[in-house]
PDB file of C-alpha atoms in Angstrom:
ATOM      1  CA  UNK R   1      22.800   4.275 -26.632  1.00  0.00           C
ATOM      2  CA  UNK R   2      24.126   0.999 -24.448  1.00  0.00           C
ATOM      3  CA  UNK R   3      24.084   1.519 -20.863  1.00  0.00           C
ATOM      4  CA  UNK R   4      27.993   2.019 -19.293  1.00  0.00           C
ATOM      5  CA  UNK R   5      28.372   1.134 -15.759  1.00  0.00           C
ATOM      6  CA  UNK R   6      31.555   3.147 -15.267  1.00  0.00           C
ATOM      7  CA  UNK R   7      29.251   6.759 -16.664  1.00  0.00           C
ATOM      8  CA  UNK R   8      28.387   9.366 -14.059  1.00  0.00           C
ATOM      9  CA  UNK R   9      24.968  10.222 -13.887  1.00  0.00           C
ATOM     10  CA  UNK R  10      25.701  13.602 -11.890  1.00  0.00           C
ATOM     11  CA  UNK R  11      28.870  15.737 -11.879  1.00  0.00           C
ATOM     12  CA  UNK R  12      31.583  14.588  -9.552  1.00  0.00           C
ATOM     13  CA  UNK R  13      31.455  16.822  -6.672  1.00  0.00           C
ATOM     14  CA  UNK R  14      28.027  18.611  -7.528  1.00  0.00           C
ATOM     15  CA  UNK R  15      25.089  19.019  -5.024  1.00  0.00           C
ATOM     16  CA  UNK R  16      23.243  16.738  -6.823  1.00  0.00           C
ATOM     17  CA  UNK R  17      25.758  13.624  -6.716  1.00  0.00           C
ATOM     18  CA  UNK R  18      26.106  14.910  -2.692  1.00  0.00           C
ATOM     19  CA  UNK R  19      22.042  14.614  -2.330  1.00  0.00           C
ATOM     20  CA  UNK R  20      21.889  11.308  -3.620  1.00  0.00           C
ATOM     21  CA  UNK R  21      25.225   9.924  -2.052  1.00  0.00           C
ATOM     22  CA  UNK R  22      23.002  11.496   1.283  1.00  0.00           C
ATOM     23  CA  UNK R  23      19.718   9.750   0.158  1.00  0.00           C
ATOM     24  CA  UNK R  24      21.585   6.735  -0.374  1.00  0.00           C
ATOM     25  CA  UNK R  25      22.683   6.359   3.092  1.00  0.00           C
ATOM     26  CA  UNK R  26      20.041   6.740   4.700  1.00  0.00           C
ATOM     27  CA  UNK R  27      17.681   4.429   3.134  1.00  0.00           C
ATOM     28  CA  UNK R  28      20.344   1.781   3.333  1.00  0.00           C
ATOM     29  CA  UNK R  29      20.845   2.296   7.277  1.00  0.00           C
ATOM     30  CA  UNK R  30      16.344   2.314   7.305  1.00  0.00           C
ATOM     31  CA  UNK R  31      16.674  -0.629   5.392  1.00  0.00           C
ATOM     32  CA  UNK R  32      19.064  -2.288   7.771  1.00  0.00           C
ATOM     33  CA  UNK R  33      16.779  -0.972  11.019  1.00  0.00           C
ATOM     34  CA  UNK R  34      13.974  -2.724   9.433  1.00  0.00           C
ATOM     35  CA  UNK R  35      15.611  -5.804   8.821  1.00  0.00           C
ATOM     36  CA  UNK R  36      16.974  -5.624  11.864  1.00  0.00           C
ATOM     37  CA  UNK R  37      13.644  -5.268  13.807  1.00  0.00           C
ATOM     38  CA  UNK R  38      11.851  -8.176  11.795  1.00  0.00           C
ATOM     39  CA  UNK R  39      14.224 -10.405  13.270  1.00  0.00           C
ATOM     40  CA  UNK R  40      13.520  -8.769  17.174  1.00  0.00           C
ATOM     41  CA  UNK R  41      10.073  -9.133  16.505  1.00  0.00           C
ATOM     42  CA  UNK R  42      10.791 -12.505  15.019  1.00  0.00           C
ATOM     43  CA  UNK R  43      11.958 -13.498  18.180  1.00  0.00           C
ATOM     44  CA  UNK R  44       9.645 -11.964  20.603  1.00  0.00           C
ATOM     45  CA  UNK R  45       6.082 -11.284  19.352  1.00  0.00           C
ATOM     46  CA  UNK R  46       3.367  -9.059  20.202  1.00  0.00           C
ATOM     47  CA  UNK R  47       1.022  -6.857  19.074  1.00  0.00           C
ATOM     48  CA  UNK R  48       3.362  -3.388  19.539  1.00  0.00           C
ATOM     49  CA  UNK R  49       5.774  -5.326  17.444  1.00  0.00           C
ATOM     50  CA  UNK R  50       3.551  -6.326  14.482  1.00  0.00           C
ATOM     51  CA  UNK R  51       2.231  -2.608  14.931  1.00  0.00           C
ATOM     52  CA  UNK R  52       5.805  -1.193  14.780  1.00  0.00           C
ATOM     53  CA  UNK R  53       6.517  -3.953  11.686  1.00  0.00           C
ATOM     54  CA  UNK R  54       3.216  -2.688   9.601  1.00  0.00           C
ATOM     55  CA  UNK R  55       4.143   1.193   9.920  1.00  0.00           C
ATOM     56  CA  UNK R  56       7.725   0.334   8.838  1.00  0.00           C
ATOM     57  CA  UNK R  57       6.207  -1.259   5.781  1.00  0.00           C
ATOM     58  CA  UNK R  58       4.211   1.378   5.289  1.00  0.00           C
ATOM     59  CA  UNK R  59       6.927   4.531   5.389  1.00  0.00           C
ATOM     60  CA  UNK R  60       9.058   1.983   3.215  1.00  0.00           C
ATOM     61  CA  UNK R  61       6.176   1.778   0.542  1.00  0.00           C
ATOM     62  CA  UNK R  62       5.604   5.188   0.776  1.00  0.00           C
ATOM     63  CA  UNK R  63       8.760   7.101   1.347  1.00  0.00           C
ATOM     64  CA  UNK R  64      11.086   5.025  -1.220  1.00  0.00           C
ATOM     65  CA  UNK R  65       8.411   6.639  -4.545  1.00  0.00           C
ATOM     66  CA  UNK R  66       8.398  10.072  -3.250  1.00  0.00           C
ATOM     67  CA  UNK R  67      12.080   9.618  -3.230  1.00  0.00           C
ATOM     68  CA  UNK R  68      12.412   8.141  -6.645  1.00  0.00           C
ATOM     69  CA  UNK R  69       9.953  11.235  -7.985  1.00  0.00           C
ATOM     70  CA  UNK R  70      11.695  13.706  -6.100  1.00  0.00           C
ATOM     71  CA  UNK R  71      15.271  12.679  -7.739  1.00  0.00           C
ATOM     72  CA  UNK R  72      14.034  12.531 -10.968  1.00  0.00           C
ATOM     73  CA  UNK R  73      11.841  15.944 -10.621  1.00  0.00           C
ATOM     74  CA  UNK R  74      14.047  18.192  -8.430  1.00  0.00           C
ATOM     75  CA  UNK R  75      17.786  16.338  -8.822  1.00  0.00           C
ATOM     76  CA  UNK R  76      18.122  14.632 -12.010  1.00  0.00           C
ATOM     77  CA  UNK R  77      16.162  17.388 -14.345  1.00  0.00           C
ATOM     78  CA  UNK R  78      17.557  20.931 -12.501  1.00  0.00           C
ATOM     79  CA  UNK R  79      19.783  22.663 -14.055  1.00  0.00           C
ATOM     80  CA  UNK R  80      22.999  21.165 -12.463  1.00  0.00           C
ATOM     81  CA  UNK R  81      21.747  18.145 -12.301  1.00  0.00           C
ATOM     82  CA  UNK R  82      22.176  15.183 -14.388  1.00  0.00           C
ATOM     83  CA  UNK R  83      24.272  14.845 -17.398  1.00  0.00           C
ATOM     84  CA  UNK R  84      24.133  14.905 -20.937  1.00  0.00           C
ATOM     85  CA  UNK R  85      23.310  11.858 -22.088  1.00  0.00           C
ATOM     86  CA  UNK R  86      22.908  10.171 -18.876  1.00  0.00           C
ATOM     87  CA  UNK R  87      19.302   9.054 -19.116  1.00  0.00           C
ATOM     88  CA  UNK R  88      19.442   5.799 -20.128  1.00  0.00           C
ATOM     89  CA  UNK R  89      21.700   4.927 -17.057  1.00  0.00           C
ATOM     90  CA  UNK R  90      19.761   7.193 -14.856  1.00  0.00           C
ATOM     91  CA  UNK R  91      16.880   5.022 -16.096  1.00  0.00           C
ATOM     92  CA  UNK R  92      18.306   1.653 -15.369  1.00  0.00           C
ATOM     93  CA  UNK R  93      19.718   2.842 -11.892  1.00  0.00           C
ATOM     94  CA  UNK R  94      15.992   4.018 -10.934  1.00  0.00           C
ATOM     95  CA  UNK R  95      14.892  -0.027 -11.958  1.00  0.00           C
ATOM     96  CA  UNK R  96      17.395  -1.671 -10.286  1.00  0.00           C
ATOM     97  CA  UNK R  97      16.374   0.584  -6.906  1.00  0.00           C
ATOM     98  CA  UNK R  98      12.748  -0.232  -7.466  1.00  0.00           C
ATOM     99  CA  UNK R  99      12.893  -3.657  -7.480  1.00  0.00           C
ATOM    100  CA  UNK R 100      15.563  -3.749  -4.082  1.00  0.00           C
ATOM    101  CA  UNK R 101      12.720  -1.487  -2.576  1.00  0.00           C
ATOM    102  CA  UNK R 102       9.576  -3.574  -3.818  1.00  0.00           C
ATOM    103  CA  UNK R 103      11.190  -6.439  -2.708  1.00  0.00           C
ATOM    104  CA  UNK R 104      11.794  -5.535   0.972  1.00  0.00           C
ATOM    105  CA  UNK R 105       8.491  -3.295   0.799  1.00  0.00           C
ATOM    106  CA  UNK R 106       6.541  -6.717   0.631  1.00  0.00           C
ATOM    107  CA  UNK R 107       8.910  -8.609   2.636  1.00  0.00           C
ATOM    108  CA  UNK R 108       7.924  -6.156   5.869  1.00  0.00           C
ATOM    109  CA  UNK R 109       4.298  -5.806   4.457  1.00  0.00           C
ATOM    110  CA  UNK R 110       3.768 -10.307   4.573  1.00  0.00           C
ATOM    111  CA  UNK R 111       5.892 -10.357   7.888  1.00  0.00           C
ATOM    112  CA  UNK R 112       3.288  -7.479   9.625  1.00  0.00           C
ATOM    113  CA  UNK R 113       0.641  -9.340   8.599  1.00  0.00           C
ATOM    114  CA  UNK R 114       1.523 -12.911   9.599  1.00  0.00           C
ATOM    115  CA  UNK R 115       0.377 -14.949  12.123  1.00  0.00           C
ATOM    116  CA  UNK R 116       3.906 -15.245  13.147  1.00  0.00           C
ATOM    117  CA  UNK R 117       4.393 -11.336  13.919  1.00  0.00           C
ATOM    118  CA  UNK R 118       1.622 -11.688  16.085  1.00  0.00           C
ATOM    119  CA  UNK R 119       1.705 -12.411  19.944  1.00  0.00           C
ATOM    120  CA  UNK R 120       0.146 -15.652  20.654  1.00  0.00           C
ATOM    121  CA  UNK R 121      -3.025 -15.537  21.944  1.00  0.00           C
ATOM    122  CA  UNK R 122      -3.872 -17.525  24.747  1.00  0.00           C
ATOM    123  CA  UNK R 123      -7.499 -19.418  25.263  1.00  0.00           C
ATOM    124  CA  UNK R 124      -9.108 -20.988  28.335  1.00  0.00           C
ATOM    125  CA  UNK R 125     -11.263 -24.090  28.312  1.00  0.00           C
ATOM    126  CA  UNK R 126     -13.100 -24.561  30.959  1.00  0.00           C
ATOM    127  CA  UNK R 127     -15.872 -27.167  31.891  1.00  0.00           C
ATOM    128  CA  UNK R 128     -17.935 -27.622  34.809  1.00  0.00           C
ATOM    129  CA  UNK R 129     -19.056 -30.834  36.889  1.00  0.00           C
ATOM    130  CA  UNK R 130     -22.216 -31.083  38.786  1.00  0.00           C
ATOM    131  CA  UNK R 131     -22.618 -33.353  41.197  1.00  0.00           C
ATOM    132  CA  UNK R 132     -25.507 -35.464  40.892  1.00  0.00           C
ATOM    133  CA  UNK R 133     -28.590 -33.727  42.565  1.00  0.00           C
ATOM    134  CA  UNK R 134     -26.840 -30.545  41.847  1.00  0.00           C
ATOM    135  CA  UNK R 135     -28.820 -27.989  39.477  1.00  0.00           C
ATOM    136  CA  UNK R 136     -28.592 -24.717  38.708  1.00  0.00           C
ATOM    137  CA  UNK R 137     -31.694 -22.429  39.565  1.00  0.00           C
ATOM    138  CA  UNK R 138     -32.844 -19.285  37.630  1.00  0.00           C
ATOM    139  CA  UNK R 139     -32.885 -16.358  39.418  1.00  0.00           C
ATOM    140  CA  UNK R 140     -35.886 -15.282  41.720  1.00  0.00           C
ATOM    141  CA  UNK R 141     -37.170 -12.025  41.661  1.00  0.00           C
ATOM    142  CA  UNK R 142     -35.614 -10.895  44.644  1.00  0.00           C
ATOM    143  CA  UNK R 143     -32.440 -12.941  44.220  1.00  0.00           C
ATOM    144  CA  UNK R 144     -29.473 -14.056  42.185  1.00  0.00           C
ATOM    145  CA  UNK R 145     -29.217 -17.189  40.726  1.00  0.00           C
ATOM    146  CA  UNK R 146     -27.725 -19.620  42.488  1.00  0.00           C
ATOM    147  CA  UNK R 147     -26.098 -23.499  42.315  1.00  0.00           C
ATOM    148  CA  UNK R 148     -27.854 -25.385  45.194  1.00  0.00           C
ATOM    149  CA  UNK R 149     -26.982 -28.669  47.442  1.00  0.00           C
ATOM    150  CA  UNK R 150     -23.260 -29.624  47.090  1.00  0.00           C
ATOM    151  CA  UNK R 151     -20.116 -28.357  45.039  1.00  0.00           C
ATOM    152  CA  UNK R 152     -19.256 -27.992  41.585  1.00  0.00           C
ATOM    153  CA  UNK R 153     -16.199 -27.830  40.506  1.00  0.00           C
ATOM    154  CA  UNK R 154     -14.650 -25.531  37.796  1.00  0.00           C
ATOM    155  CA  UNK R 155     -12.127 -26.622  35.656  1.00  0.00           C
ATOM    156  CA  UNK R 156     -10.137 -24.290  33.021  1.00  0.00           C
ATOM    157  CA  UNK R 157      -6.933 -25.074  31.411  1.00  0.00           C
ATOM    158  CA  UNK R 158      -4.915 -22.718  29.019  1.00  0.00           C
ATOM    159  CA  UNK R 159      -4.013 -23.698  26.003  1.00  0.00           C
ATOM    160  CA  UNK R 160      -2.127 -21.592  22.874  1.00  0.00           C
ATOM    161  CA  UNK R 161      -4.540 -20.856  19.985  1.00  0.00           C
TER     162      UNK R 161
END
């Protein structure tokens, strides 16, 4: 039987049509929060942020199956749910929504675990200069060690990793 666009799944009006109407809406306004948050953390990384990005991902990955096996278990097969004949296009619908939520299931997934979630991390170089004569002792037993005759001088500069 060809799939028709324009052919209602559920009854117009029933609980089940209001459910996934519901269901619908919601996942479209998480959808748009997570979006929306890749680009904040886009612009202003750190750690929280790539934390916050990865447990997105993971509700995403998670929450959008246990939604597709609830409708089809407790919605789509109860007794008012779908209709006769309705399968095929119930079917098709249920593709079409996995591949919008696989898509933006990896899209958070590779964007929490880039380098360019992350915070940058910041490194010090530092090197030391001795004057000549200057040496550095081990310690004695009774004391701590210790540079003698002169100065050294400490250099350290921060640079981005």
């Amino acid at each position: 039987m060809p799939v028709t666009p324009q052919a209602p799944i559920y009854a117009e009006g029933s609980y089940a049509q209001l459910q996934v109407h519901r269901a619908g809406k919601i996942a479209a306004f998480f959808a748009l929060i997570c979006v929306i948050w890749v680009a904040v953390s886009a612009a202003c990384p750190s750690a929280r942020n790539q934390l916050v990005s990865g447990a997105l991902a993971a509700v995403w990955a998670v929450g959008a199956p246990v939604w597709f096996w609830y409708e089809y278990y407790f919605i789509y097969r109860a007794n008012d749910g779908g209709l006769a004949d309705s399968f095929d296009h119930f079917k098709h619908g249920q593709q079409t929504a996995i591949a919008i939520w696989a898509g933006l299931a990896a899209s958070l997934g590779a964007f929490a675990a880039s380098d360019f979630a992350k915070a940058p991390s910041t490194k010090f170089e530092c090197t030391a200069e001795l004057p000549d004569g200057l040496h550095a002792v081990p310690p004695a037993p009774a004391a701590s060690g210790a540079i003698r005759q002169g100065t050294a001088v400490l250099t350290c500069k921060q640079s981005a990793a």
